[in-house]
Amino acid sequence: MSARVLLHVGTPKTGTSHLQDVLFRNRDRLRHHGLLYPADRFDAHFLAALDLMALPWGGLQAEAIGRWDALAEQVRRHPGTSIISHEILATASRSQVGRAMQSLAPDDGAEVHLVLSVRDLVRQIPAEWQENVKHRSTITYEEFLAQLRDPERKGRIATWFWGVQEIPDILDRWGHELPPENIHLVTVPPPGGAPDLLWKRFSSVFGLDGLDLDLEAERANPSLGVPETALVRRINKAVNPVLDPPDYRPLVRELLAHQTLSRRTRTPRLALPPDLHEWARDLGQRWNDEVRRRGYDVVGDLADLEPGPPPEHWADPDSPRESQVSGAAVEAIRALLVENARMRAEEERLRHELHEARVALDRSFLRPSYRVREKVLRGVRRTAVGRGLHRVYRLARGRSSRSA
Amino acid sequence: MTGPARAAAWVAHLREGGTTPWAEWTGTVDGPTPPVLPGAQQLELLRRVNQRAAVPDALVERVLTASAAGRGRPDLELVGARPASDFGPPPVDPGDLPAEELLRVAALLLAEDLAAEGDPDSRHDRPDDLGRLLGDAARRMKRSGRGPWLRPWRTKYKLVGDPWRADALRRDLVARGRPPGGRGALVLVVADDFATMLGDLWTDRCFSTGVAVPAWGPWLDALAGSRRIARGADPALVAATWSERVGRERVRIVLDETQLPAVLGVPRLTPRPAVSAEAAELARLVAKALGLRVTPDVGRRILRERLLPRLVGHPGHPGAPLAVPPEHHRWIHRRSVRMRDAVRAGDYPVVGEVDGLVSRPRALAASGETLSGEAADERVLALAVDLLLAPTGAQDRTGPQEAGT
């Protein structure tokens, strides 16, 4: 029976990829200290979240079948503290939350702590649009913003955005049965702060202080600038009909967006249009007031959630400077060509390896008796009766018998 | 406190089989009310199910605790049930919810029912042993009356083209002891007029899991803007590919299925029963949710061997066939003419009339279900509710309980 479960349910774009990367790579060291991060692969908790919430995700859902129950079972078996972390859990419905809590801590058998990392809304809105674009979306920034401001929140964009970002509502769904002291809000420091401050906050809330962990980031979810995001959106329009999700993820999201375009850091950064600053600031303020009123444990400072002033020069990603977009496009082509050359070299190496294997096989199979047996078998297997007899023969010989 | 008490009373009313809409409900309960109520979608779905028939207790609980599958609106609060909140999605009157929202919950429940029944092909659960092989062979012989090995002169075949029809014909032939393949097999490209093939292609994907399939309208929209047509609806391309591989003399484009028994040397063939547009749409929604429960190969078998017979066995079967929305008539007609010309130019042997590939404007305009609008969603929901009430096909018809305001 698990004694304590630390359940980190969001929000997206708050350093979650780095946290999960550190936890995954250090899971053996954590185990020595009685902390369980139950994951056989980096995205194990993402798959478990898909399973819990019955969410299709570009074909990945087939890999997610049964993942939540398996994860919960590991947590239940662990006698110490267990950590679960994925940001899409933020959007779980009340009944899914009920199922999650029941499976992790049946009959209140464990002490559950809820962790929610949060960042100011003015930074979250453009970041979420960019995430949409990096997941094949072709929606313009203007349309995205219009959907967010729809009071009915009927569209898929608004449903998802507010589901994973509206802090008081997430805490209503996830925390309605927990005492406020078991709910921890980790605030993301404003830009310009100490680079390791966020990690220190995560470390303190997850009880990692004093542990010797490898903090080198291997995985992150870096941001793109305005022309780069505009370029990816245009690429989506062109490739969506011809590129399936399993190819899109490594080629567009990873190779182009994360590994190539995110390195262009001197282009204008995505930001909220100045005329929407006041709306977002007021909304964020109401959330802050509510969180303060409910008396949750705040790790950091709620003042971190107050946005800075609007940018003096705002760059519209729906009308980017074409020279900057073409610069990004040239970078993208360069990366694709380099990758293509690497794959050609790999293909050539494999071709050579295959040729050598064939030559070796031919040498082994040159014996006349083998040729005769092979010819007889080919003849026998031409008919259904022959194929059936061959299967019977193989079964009679036992499964380990090799083909004649 | 009237809001929470009224809501709690309405939930109790629905649990007891009530059908009164929330907007007309005035009852209340005494005493404490539960802190959390089921979502408006779940409650309205239960009301609709109650309207249809008496609902078993287990199903009541399942409906009330289900969440909708996939992305979409979260579980919504009842309007007037609680004091207005500044946070979360706005509460709704469940009666105003579109059928599409209720279908998301119903599809998940149907998928759970189907997944719980397991893989229909139990062979996949059994080890490969001598007894199983002999048993399978005996069953095949019994079904066909004679084994394939007794007729070495039989016509060997391979079925390609329209995947929905080819799959059904293949199953039928296998059941008759005529599995596909073999040396020198004739390649039969199953085809029909272009619009029918598009409908079949979409239906085939609706009865598969693994990849999300857009609704009929958006699926056609995407095709209209694309130069490529999937191979299953392009017999000219399929015939060209197979001609290169095995030679033109071994390829036939089949446009008249009534001639197939003669071609294959079987007394008759049973075509796959027609599937109505609503049934295909419901299968699409169920498949989306089922894909989260079982692997794609099992999901395909479950949909075709468990769900399809129930849809075909539904008293409303056959409903209206799938029809092409008017905005797509022109391009489909033009493309079908080009397809016929390509088949003619390729000079492939055709079983039937090559003009059968052309989708005529008059035929396209014939009545059918285009699956657009709220009314269509309501019909799909009605079908889903019937299947929920009779998961194994037996339709129980007891009247709904009277409204109790």
mmCIF file of N, CA, C and O in Angstrom, chain A residues 50-51 53-57 59 61-62 65-66 93-96 132 151-154 156 159-160 166 168-169 172 176 241-242 286-287 290 294 382 384-385 388 391-392 395 399, chain B residues 36-37 65-75 77 85-90 108 128-130 132-134 148-149 154 182-183 210-212 228 288 291-296:
data_model
loop_
_atom_site.group_PDB
_atom_site.id
_atom_site.type_symbol
_atom_site.label_atom_id
_atom_site.label_comp_id
_atom_site.label_asym_id
_atom_site.label_seq_id
_atom_site.Cartn_x
_atom_site.Cartn_y
_atom_site.Cartn_z
ATOM 1 N N LEU A 50 -3.687 9.345 -21.225
ATOM 2 C CA LEU A 50 -4.565 9.114 -22.385
ATOM 3 C C LEU A 50 -5.557 8.002 -22.073
ATOM 4 O O LEU A 50 -6.733 8.083 -22.410
ATOM 5 N N ASP A 51 -5.056 6.958 -21.430
ATOM 6 C CA ASP A 51 -5.906 5.820 -21.099
ATOM 7 C C ASP A 51 -6.982 6.231 -20.093
ATOM 8 O O ASP A 51 -8.174 5.938 -20.283
ATOM 9 N N MET A 53 -8.225 9.130 -19.527
ATOM 10 C CA MET A 53 -9.190 10.119 -20.015
ATOM 11 C C MET A 53 -9.809 9.737 -21.362
ATOM 12 O O MET A 53 -10.505 10.548 -21.967
ATOM 13 N N ALA A 54 -9.522 8.509 -21.831
ATOM 14 C CA ALA A 54 -10.083 8.023 -23.102
ATOM 15 C C ALA A 54 -9.861 9.049 -24.209
ATOM 16 O O ALA A 54 -10.770 9.439 -24.925
ATOM 17 N N LEU A 55 -8.594 9.465 -24.343
ATOM 18 C CA LEU A 55 -8.254 10.502 -25.318
ATOM 19 C C LEU A 55 -7.522 9.900 -26.505
ATOM 20 O O LEU A 55 -6.431 9.348 -26.328
ATOM 21 N N PRO A 56 -8.072 10.014 -27.712
ATOM 22 C CA PRO A 56 -7.289 9.603 -28.875
ATOM 23 C C PRO A 56 -6.162 10.620 -29.113
ATOM 24 O O PRO A 56 -6.352 11.810 -28.868
ATOM 25 N N TRP A 57 -5.003 10.159 -29.593
ATOM 26 C CA TRP A 57 -3.884 11.083 -29.777
ATOM 27 C C TRP A 57 -3.026 10.604 -30.951
ATOM 28 O O TRP A 57 -1.985 9.991 -30.749
ATOM 29 N N GLY A 59 -3.065 8.191 -33.063
ATOM 30 C CA GLY A 59 -2.684 6.786 -33.196
ATOM 31 C C GLY A 59 -1.952 6.237 -31.977
ATOM 32 O O GLY A 59 -1.777 5.030 -31.849
ATOM 33 N N GLN A 61 -2.998 6.108 -29.023
ATOM 34 C CA GLN A 61 -3.889 5.544 -28.017
ATOM 35 C C GLN A 61 -3.806 4.017 -27.943
ATOM 36 O O GLN A 61 -4.049 3.440 -26.882
ATOM 37 N N ALA A 62 -3.439 3.370 -29.060
ATOM 38 C CA ALA A 62 -3.338 1.905 -29.019
ATOM 39 C C ALA A 62 -2.227 1.478 -28.061
ATOM 40 O O ALA A 62 -2.303 0.420 -27.449
ATOM 41 N N ILE A 65 -3.419 1.471 -24.087
ATOM 42 C CA ILE A 65 -4.452 0.586 -23.517
ATOM 43 C C ILE A 65 -3.966 -0.059 -22.214
ATOM 44 O O ILE A 65 -2.903 -0.676 -22.187
ATOM 45 N N GLY A 66 -4.734 0.118 -21.165
ATOM 46 C CA GLY A 66 -4.424 -0.511 -19.876
ATOM 47 C C GLY A 66 -3.312 0.159 -19.096
ATOM 48 O O GLY A 66 -2.911 -0.325 -18.032
ATOM 49 N N SER A 93 -12.092 14.919 -16.331
ATOM 50 C CA SER A 93 -13.424 15.239 -15.797
ATOM 51 C C SER A 93 -13.526 14.748 -14.351
ATOM 52 O O SER A 93 -12.674 14.000 -13.877
ATOM 53 N N ARG A 94 -14.597 15.143 -13.676
ATOM 54 C CA ARG A 94 -14.775 14.728 -12.277
ATOM 55 C C ARG A 94 -14.813 13.205 -12.150
ATOM 56 O O ARG A 94 -14.247 12.635 -11.227
ATOM 57 N N SER A 95 -15.501 12.538 -13.076
ATOM 58 C CA SER A 95 -15.597 11.078 -12.929
ATOM 59 C C SER A 95 -14.241 10.429 -13.201
ATOM 60 O O SER A 95 -13.893 9.427 -12.569
ATOM 61 N N GLN A 96 -13.465 11.026 -14.136
ATOM 62 C CA GLN A 96 -12.124 10.473 -14.371
ATOM 63 C C GLN A 96 -11.230 10.720 -13.160
ATOM 64 O O GLN A 96 -10.419 9.862 -12.793
ATOM 65 N N ASN A 132 -0.554 24.123 -30.162
ATOM 66 C CA ASN A 132 -1.528 23.666 -31.157
ATOM 67 C C ASN A 132 -0.876 23.557 -32.525
ATOM 68 O O ASN A 132 -1.052 22.573 -33.242
ATOM 69 N N PRO A 151 -17.676 33.133 -24.658
ATOM 70 C CA PRO A 151 -18.123 32.806 -23.299
ATOM 71 C C PRO A 151 -18.732 31.412 -23.183
ATOM 72 O O PRO A 151 -18.714 30.805 -22.116
ATOM 73 N N GLU A 152 -19.254 30.885 -24.293
ATOM 74 C CA GLU A 152 -19.857 29.546 -24.242
ATOM 75 C C GLU A 152 -18.804 28.439 -24.212
ATOM 76 O O GLU A 152 -19.103 27.311 -23.823
ATOM 77 N N ARG A 153 -17.614 28.735 -24.682
ATOM 78 C CA ARG A 153 -16.498 27.760 -24.719
ATOM 79 C C ARG A 153 -16.912 26.463 -25.404
ATOM 80 O O ARG A 153 -16.649 25.370 -24.899
ATOM 81 N N LYS A 154 -17.574 26.596 -26.544
ATOM 82 C CA LYS A 154 -18.108 25.390 -27.188
ATOM 83 C C LYS A 154 -17.075 24.699 -28.078
ATOM 84 O O LYS A 154 -17.122 23.495 -28.257
ATOM 85 N N ARG A 156 -13.567 23.175 -29.763
ATOM 86 C CA ARG A 156 -12.565 22.252 -29.212
ATOM 87 C C ARG A 156 -11.357 23.002 -28.658
ATOM 88 O O ARG A 156 -10.766 22.597 -27.660
ATOM 89 N N THR A 159 -12.396 24.553 -25.299
ATOM 90 C CA THR A 159 -12.611 23.480 -24.326
ATOM 91 C C THR A 159 -11.282 22.986 -23.770
ATOM 92 O O THR A 159 -11.106 22.832 -22.562
ATOM 93 N N TRP A 160 -10.352 22.728 -24.694
ATOM 94 C CA TRP A 160 -9.055 22.204 -24.266
ATOM 95 C C TRP A 160 -8.278 23.249 -23.475
ATOM 96 O O TRP A 160 -7.738 22.960 -22.399
ATOM 97 N N GLU A 166 -7.392 26.771 -16.686
ATOM 98 C CA GLU A 166 -8.163 27.566 -15.717
ATOM 99 C C GLU A 166 -7.933 27.012 -14.304
ATOM 100 O O GLU A 166 -8.582 26.052 -13.871
ATOM 101 N N PRO A 168 -8.546 27.700 -11.022
ATOM 102 C CA PRO A 168 -9.558 27.346 -10.007
ATOM 103 C C PRO A 168 -10.423 26.161 -10.427
ATOM 104 O O PRO A 168 -10.807 25.333 -9.589
ATOM 105 N N ASP A 169 -10.731 26.053 -11.726
ATOM 106 C CA ASP A 169 -11.582 24.946 -12.186
ATOM 107 C C ASP A 169 -10.824 23.620 -12.120
ATOM 108 O O ASP A 169 -11.401 22.597 -11.723
ATOM 109 N N ASP A 172 -10.877 22.643 -8.644
ATOM 110 C CA ASP A 172 -12.219 22.172 -8.251
ATOM 111 C C ASP A 172 -12.385 20.701 -8.601
ATOM 112 O O ASP A 172 -12.907 19.910 -7.812
ATOM 113 N N HIS A 176 -11.355 18.648 -5.006
ATOM 114 C CA HIS A 176 -12.525 18.890 -4.166
ATOM 115 C C HIS A 176 -12.619 17.967 -2.957
ATOM 116 O O HIS A 176 -13.342 18.253 -2.017
ATOM 117 N N PRO A 241 -2.418 16.707 -45.264
ATOM 118 C CA PRO A 241 -3.094 15.646 -46.033
ATOM 119 C C PRO A 241 -2.160 14.494 -46.423
ATOM 120 O O PRO A 241 -2.633 13.432 -46.786
ATOM 121 N N VAL A 242 -0.851 14.711 -46.365
ATOM 122 C CA VAL A 242 0.041 13.668 -46.893
ATOM 123 C C VAL A 242 0.960 13.050 -45.848
ATOM 124 O O VAL A 242 1.648 12.070 -46.134
ATOM 125 N N ARG A 286 -8.366 37.462 -10.965
ATOM 126 C CA ARG A 286 -9.494 36.780 -10.309
ATOM 127 C C ARG A 286 -9.084 35.371 -9.858
ATOM 128 O O ARG A 286 -9.474 34.909 -8.796
ATOM 129 N N TRP A 287 -8.303 34.702 -10.705
ATOM 130 C CA TRP A 287 -7.822 33.370 -10.330
ATOM 131 C C TRP A 287 -6.929 33.456 -9.092
ATOM 132 O O TRP A 287 -7.026 32.654 -8.174
ATOM 133 N N GLU A 290 -8.909 33.941 -5.971
ATOM 134 C CA GLU A 290 -9.611 32.718 -5.578
ATOM 135 C C GLU A 290 -8.646 31.725 -4.921
ATOM 136 O O GLU A 290 -8.975 31.110 -3.903
ATOM 137 N N ARG A 294 -8.768 30.276 -1.061
ATOM 138 C CA ARG A 294 -8.944 28.857 -0.713
ATOM 139 C C ARG A 294 -7.829 28.337 0.199
ATOM 140 O O ARG A 294 -7.937 27.237 0.733
ATOM 141 N N ARG A 382 2.940 -25.256 -52.337
ATOM 142 C CA ARG A 382 2.107 -24.594 -53.348
ATOM 143 C C ARG A 382 0.622 -24.866 -53.119
ATOM 144 O O ARG A 382 -0.239 -24.144 -53.585
ATOM 145 N N ALA A 384 -2.774 -25.953 -50.592
ATOM 146 C CA ALA A 384 -3.251 -25.790 -49.218
ATOM 147 C C ALA A 384 -2.986 -27.068 -48.418
ATOM 148 O O ALA A 384 -2.612 -27.011 -47.248
ATOM 149 N N VAL A 385 -3.168 -28.220 -49.084
ATOM 150 C CA VAL A 385 -2.936 -29.492 -48.397
ATOM 151 C C VAL A 385 -1.475 -29.574 -47.974
ATOM 152 O O VAL A 385 -1.138 -29.934 -46.825
ATOM 153 N N GLY A 388 -0.747 -27.356 -45.119
ATOM 154 C CA GLY A 388 -1.283 -27.942 -43.890
ATOM 155 C C GLY A 388 -0.384 -29.054 -43.386
ATOM 156 O O GLY A 388 -0.061 -29.122 -42.196
ATOM 157 N N ARG A 391 2.704 -27.705 -41.784
ATOM 158 C CA ARG A 391 2.463 -27.197 -40.422
ATOM 159 C C ARG A 391 2.371 -28.354 -39.439
ATOM 160 O O ARG A 391 2.910 -28.303 -38.339
ATOM 161 N N VAL A 392 1.677 -29.420 -39.897
ATOM 162 C CA VAL A 392 1.550 -30.596 -39.031
ATOM 163 C C VAL A 392 2.933 -31.169 -38.753
ATOM 164 O O VAL A 392 3.280 -31.507 -37.616
ATOM 165 N N LEU A 395 4.767 -29.047 -36.307
ATOM 166 C CA LEU A 395 4.247 -29.226 -34.950
ATOM 167 C C LEU A 395 4.709 -30.551 -34.365
ATOM 168 O O LEU A 395 5.061 -30.642 -33.198
ATOM 169 N N ARG A 399 8.140 -27.125 -31.742
ATOM 170 C CA ARG A 399 8.225 -25.730 -32.173
ATOM 171 C C ARG A 399 9.642 -25.300 -32.487
ATOM 172 O O ARG A 399 9.855 -24.377 -33.243
ATOM 173 N N VAL B 36 -21.236 16.643 -5.472
ATOM 174 C CA VAL B 36 -20.937 16.548 -6.912
ATOM 175 C C VAL B 36 -22.064 15.798 -7.608
ATOM 176 O O VAL B 36 -22.473 14.728 -7.153
ATOM 177 N N LEU B 37 -22.552 16.375 -8.682
ATOM 178 C CA LEU B 37 -23.601 15.716 -9.463
ATOM 179 C C LEU B 37 -23.010 15.204 -10.772
ATOM 180 O O LEU B 37 -21.994 15.722 -11.241
ATOM 181 N N THR B 65 -21.891 7.677 -14.440
ATOM 182 C CA THR B 65 -20.472 7.831 -14.082
ATOM 183 C C THR B 65 -19.565 7.849 -15.301
ATOM 184 O O THR B 65 -18.353 7.944 -15.159
ATOM 185 N N ALA B 66 -20.142 7.780 -16.484
ATOM 186 C CA ALA B 66 -19.305 7.763 -17.693
ATOM 187 C C ALA B 66 -18.791 9.171 -17.996
ATOM 188 O O ALA B 66 -19.406 10.167 -17.620
ATOM 189 N N SER B 67 -17.676 9.220 -18.682
ATOM 190 C CA SER B 67 -17.215 10.499 -19.224
ATOM 191 C C SER B 67 -17.256 10.371 -20.730
ATOM 192 O O SER B 67 -17.122 9.277 -21.266
ATOM 193 N N ALA B 68 -17.400 11.494 -21.396
ATOM 194 C CA ALA B 68 -17.422 11.437 -22.853
ATOM 195 C C ALA B 68 -16.027 11.102 -23.357
ATOM 196 O O ALA B 68 -15.033 11.522 -22.785
ATOM 197 N N ALA B 69 -15.982 10.322 -24.453
ATOM 198 C CA ALA B 69 -14.683 9.940 -25.015
ATOM 199 C C ALA B 69 -14.129 11.074 -25.859
ATOM 200 O O ALA B 69 -14.865 11.830 -26.476
ATOM 201 N N GLY B 70 -12.815 11.177 -25.880
ATOM 202 C CA GLY B 70 -12.154 12.113 -26.790
ATOM 203 C C GLY B 70 -12.275 13.565 -26.368
ATOM 204 O O GLY B 70 -12.800 13.887 -25.308
ATOM 205 N N ARG B 71 -11.752 14.419 -27.259
ATOM 206 C CA ARG B 71 -11.796 15.847 -26.957
ATOM 207 C C ARG B 71 -13.181 16.402 -27.210
ATOM 208 O O ARG B 71 -13.862 15.992 -28.129
ATOM 209 N N GLY B 72 -13.576 17.338 -26.432
ATOM 210 C CA GLY B 72 -14.888 17.957 -26.592
ATOM 211 C C GLY B 72 -15.228 18.660 -25.311
ATOM 212 O O GLY B 72 -14.375 18.851 -24.438
ATOM 213 N N ARG B 73 -16.486 19.026 -25.167
ATOM 214 C CA ARG B 73 -16.875 19.769 -23.969
ATOM 215 C C ARG B 73 -16.765 18.861 -22.740
ATOM 216 O O ARG B 73 -17.088 17.681 -22.800
ATOM 217 N N PRO B 74 -16.311 19.429 -21.623
ATOM 218 C CA PRO B 74 -16.190 18.618 -20.413
ATOM 219 C C PRO B 74 -17.575 18.343 -19.829
ATOM 220 O O PRO B 74 -18.583 18.829 -20.347
ATOM 221 N N ASP B 75 -17.600 17.570 -18.741
ATOM 222 C CA ASP B 75 -18.883 17.332 -18.054
ATOM 223 C C ASP B 75 -19.418 18.685 -17.581
ATOM 224 O O ASP B 75 -18.720 19.424 -16.883
ATOM 225 N N GLU B 77 -22.212 21.459 -15.833
ATOM 226 C CA GLU B 77 -23.129 21.608 -14.692
ATOM 227 C C GLU B 77 -24.530 21.947 -15.212
ATOM 228 O O GLU B 77 -24.682 22.529 -16.290
ATOM 229 N N SER B 85 -20.918 30.451 -10.786
ATOM 230 C CA SER B 85 -19.492 30.461 -10.469
ATOM 231 C C SER B 85 -18.755 31.265 -11.536
ATOM 232 O O SER B 85 -19.180 31.330 -12.694
ATOM 233 N N ASP B 86 -17.637 31.888 -11.129
ATOM 234 C CA ASP B 86 -16.818 32.621 -12.092
ATOM 235 C C ASP B 86 -15.927 31.676 -12.884
ATOM 236 O O ASP B 86 -15.261 32.098 -13.822
ATOM 237 N N PHE B 87 -15.883 30.424 -12.491
ATOM 238 C CA PHE B 87 -14.900 29.514 -13.077
ATOM 239 C C PHE B 87 -15.586 28.298 -13.692
ATOM 240 O O PHE B 87 -16.674 27.926 -13.288
ATOM 241 N N GLY B 88 -14.861 27.704 -14.626
ATOM 242 C CA GLY B 88 -15.379 26.517 -15.290
ATOM 243 C C GLY B 88 -16.304 26.884 -16.435
ATOM 244 O O GLY B 88 -16.702 28.048 -16.582
ATOM 245 N N PRO B 89 -16.664 25.896 -17.253
ATOM 246 C CA PRO B 89 -17.559 26.171 -18.379
ATOM 247 C C PRO B 89 -18.940 26.579 -17.874
ATOM 248 O O PRO B 89 -19.345 26.167 -16.782
ATOM 249 N N PRO B 90 -19.662 27.391 -18.637
ATOM 250 C CA PRO B 90 -20.983 27.821 -18.165
ATOM 251 C C PRO B 90 -21.934 26.633 -18.042
ATOM 252 O O PRO B 90 -21.883 25.707 -18.849
ATOM 253 N N LEU B 108 -18.951 5.793 -25.906
ATOM 254 C CA LEU B 108 -17.988 5.223 -24.959
ATOM 255 C C LEU B 108 -18.600 4.008 -24.248
ATOM 256 O O LEU B 108 -17.937 2.976 -24.091
ATOM 257 N N ASP B 128 -1.249 -22.532 -30.940
ATOM 258 C CA ASP B 128 -1.243 -23.231 -32.219
ATOM 259 C C ASP B 128 -0.836 -24.682 -31.964
ATOM 260 O O ASP B 128 0.319 -24.971 -31.733
ATOM 261 N N ASP B 129 -1.789 -25.583 -31.935
ATOM 262 C CA ASP B 129 -1.413 -26.979 -31.722
ATOM 263 C C ASP B 129 -2.097 -27.860 -32.762
ATOM 264 O O ASP B 129 -2.944 -27.415 -33.538
ATOM 265 N N LEU B 130 -1.718 -29.109 -32.738
ATOM 266 C CA LEU B 130 -2.195 -30.038 -33.753
ATOM 267 C C LEU B 130 -3.716 -30.164 -33.718
ATOM 268 O O LEU B 130 -4.387 -30.152 -34.746
ATOM 269 N N ARG B 132 -5.919 -28.015 -32.733
ATOM 270 C CA ARG B 132 -6.570 -26.824 -33.269
ATOM 271 C C ARG B 132 -6.546 -26.829 -34.795
ATOM 272 O O ARG B 132 -7.533 -26.544 -35.461
ATOM 273 N N LEU B 133 -5.380 -27.211 -35.348
ATOM 274 C CA LEU B 133 -5.267 -27.247 -36.813
ATOM 275 C C LEU B 133 -6.270 -28.213 -37.426
ATOM 276 O O LEU B 133 -6.965 -27.890 -38.383
ATOM 277 N N LEU B 134 -6.328 -29.391 -36.834
ATOM 278 C CA LEU B 134 -7.230 -30.406 -37.381
ATOM 279 C C LEU B 134 -8.681 -29.960 -37.210
ATOM 280 O O LEU B 134 -9.511 -30.138 -38.105
ATOM 281 N N PRO B 148 -10.748 -27.367 -50.262
ATOM 282 C CA PRO B 148 -10.132 -26.829 -51.470
ATOM 283 C C PRO B 148 -9.184 -27.828 -52.114
ATOM 284 O O PRO B 148 -9.000 -27.832 -53.326
ATOM 285 N N TRP B 149 -8.592 -28.678 -51.250
ATOM 286 C CA TRP B 149 -7.630 -29.625 -51.817
ATOM 287 C C TRP B 149 -8.295 -30.706 -52.665
ATOM 288 O O TRP B 149 -7.648 -31.430 -53.368
ATOM 289 N N ARG B 154 -9.888 -25.551 -59.132
ATOM 290 C CA ARG B 154 -10.688 -24.373 -58.779
ATOM 291 C C ARG B 154 -9.992 -23.089 -59.255
ATOM 292 O O ARG B 154 -8.774 -23.062 -59.420
ATOM 293 N N GLY B 182 -2.928 -18.398 -53.912
ATOM 294 C CA GLY B 182 -2.574 -19.564 -54.701
ATOM 295 C C GLY B 182 -1.836 -19.149 -55.952
ATOM 296 O O GLY B 182 -1.904 -18.002 -56.399
ATOM 297 N N ARG B 183 -1.146 -20.092 -56.504
ATOM 298 C CA ARG B 183 -0.317 -19.805 -57.679
ATOM 299 C C ARG B 183 -1.207 -19.414 -58.862
ATOM 300 O O ARG B 183 -2.206 -20.068 -59.142
ATOM 301 N N GLY B 210 -7.918 2.470 -34.747
ATOM 302 C CA GLY B 210 -6.495 2.750 -34.969
ATOM 303 C C GLY B 210 -6.264 4.152 -35.477
ATOM 304 O O GLY B 210 -5.399 4.859 -35.007
ATOM 305 N N VAL B 211 -7.056 4.549 -36.479
ATOM 306 C CA VAL B 211 -6.902 5.901 -37.026
ATOM 307 C C VAL B 211 -8.261 6.594 -36.943
ATOM 308 O O VAL B 211 -9.270 6.020 -37.344
ATOM 309 N N ALA B 212 -8.251 7.818 -36.425
ATOM 310 C CA ALA B 212 -9.524 8.549 -36.311
ATOM 311 C C ALA B 212 -10.036 8.897 -37.705
ATOM 312 O O ALA B 212 -9.274 9.359 -38.559
ATOM 313 N N ARG B 228 -5.187 13.267 -54.628
ATOM 314 C CA ARG B 228 -5.104 11.808 -54.510
ATOM 315 C C ARG B 228 -6.413 11.231 -53.996
ATOM 316 O O ARG B 228 -7.054 11.806 -53.130
ATOM 317 N N LYS B 288 -13.973 5.057 -32.476
ATOM 318 C CA LYS B 288 -13.066 6.037 -31.868
ATOM 319 C C LYS B 288 -12.840 5.703 -30.393
ATOM 320 O O LYS B 288 -11.729 5.756 -29.892
ATOM 321 N N GLY B 291 -11.022 2.191 -29.916
ATOM 322 C CA GLY B 291 -9.578 2.247 -30.171
ATOM 323 C C GLY B 291 -8.781 2.546 -28.916
ATOM 324 O O GLY B 291 -7.568 2.342 -28.887
ATOM 325 N N LEU B 292 -9.456 3.026 -27.871
ATOM 326 C CA LEU B 292 -8.786 3.294 -26.601
ATOM 327 C C LEU B 292 -8.852 2.093 -25.674
ATOM 328 O O LEU B 292 -8.345 2.133 -24.562
ATOM 329 N N ARG B 293 -9.519 1.040 -26.130
ATOM 330 C CA ARG B 293 -9.703 -0.140 -25.271
ATOM 331 C C ARG B 293 -9.007 -1.393 -25.813
ATOM 332 O O ARG B 293 -8.598 -2.242 -25.048
ATOM 333 N N VAL B 294 -8.956 -1.512 -27.145
ATOM 334 C CA VAL B 294 -8.399 -2.738 -27.735
ATOM 335 C C VAL B 294 -7.459 -2.368 -28.887
ATOM 336 O O VAL B 294 -7.533 -1.267 -29.428
ATOM 337 N N THR B 295 -6.611 -3.308 -29.264
ATOM 338 C CA THR B 295 -5.663 -3.065 -30.356
ATOM 339 C C THR B 295 -6.424 -3.012 -31.693
ATOM 340 O O THR B 295 -7.538 -3.547 -31.797
ATOM 341 N N PRO B 296 -5.828 -2.395 -32.736
ATOM 342 C CA PRO B 296 -6.564 -2.213 -33.987
ATOM 343 C C PRO B 296 -7.075 -3.507 -34.620
ATOM 344 O O PRO B 296 -8.197 -3.544 -35.125
#
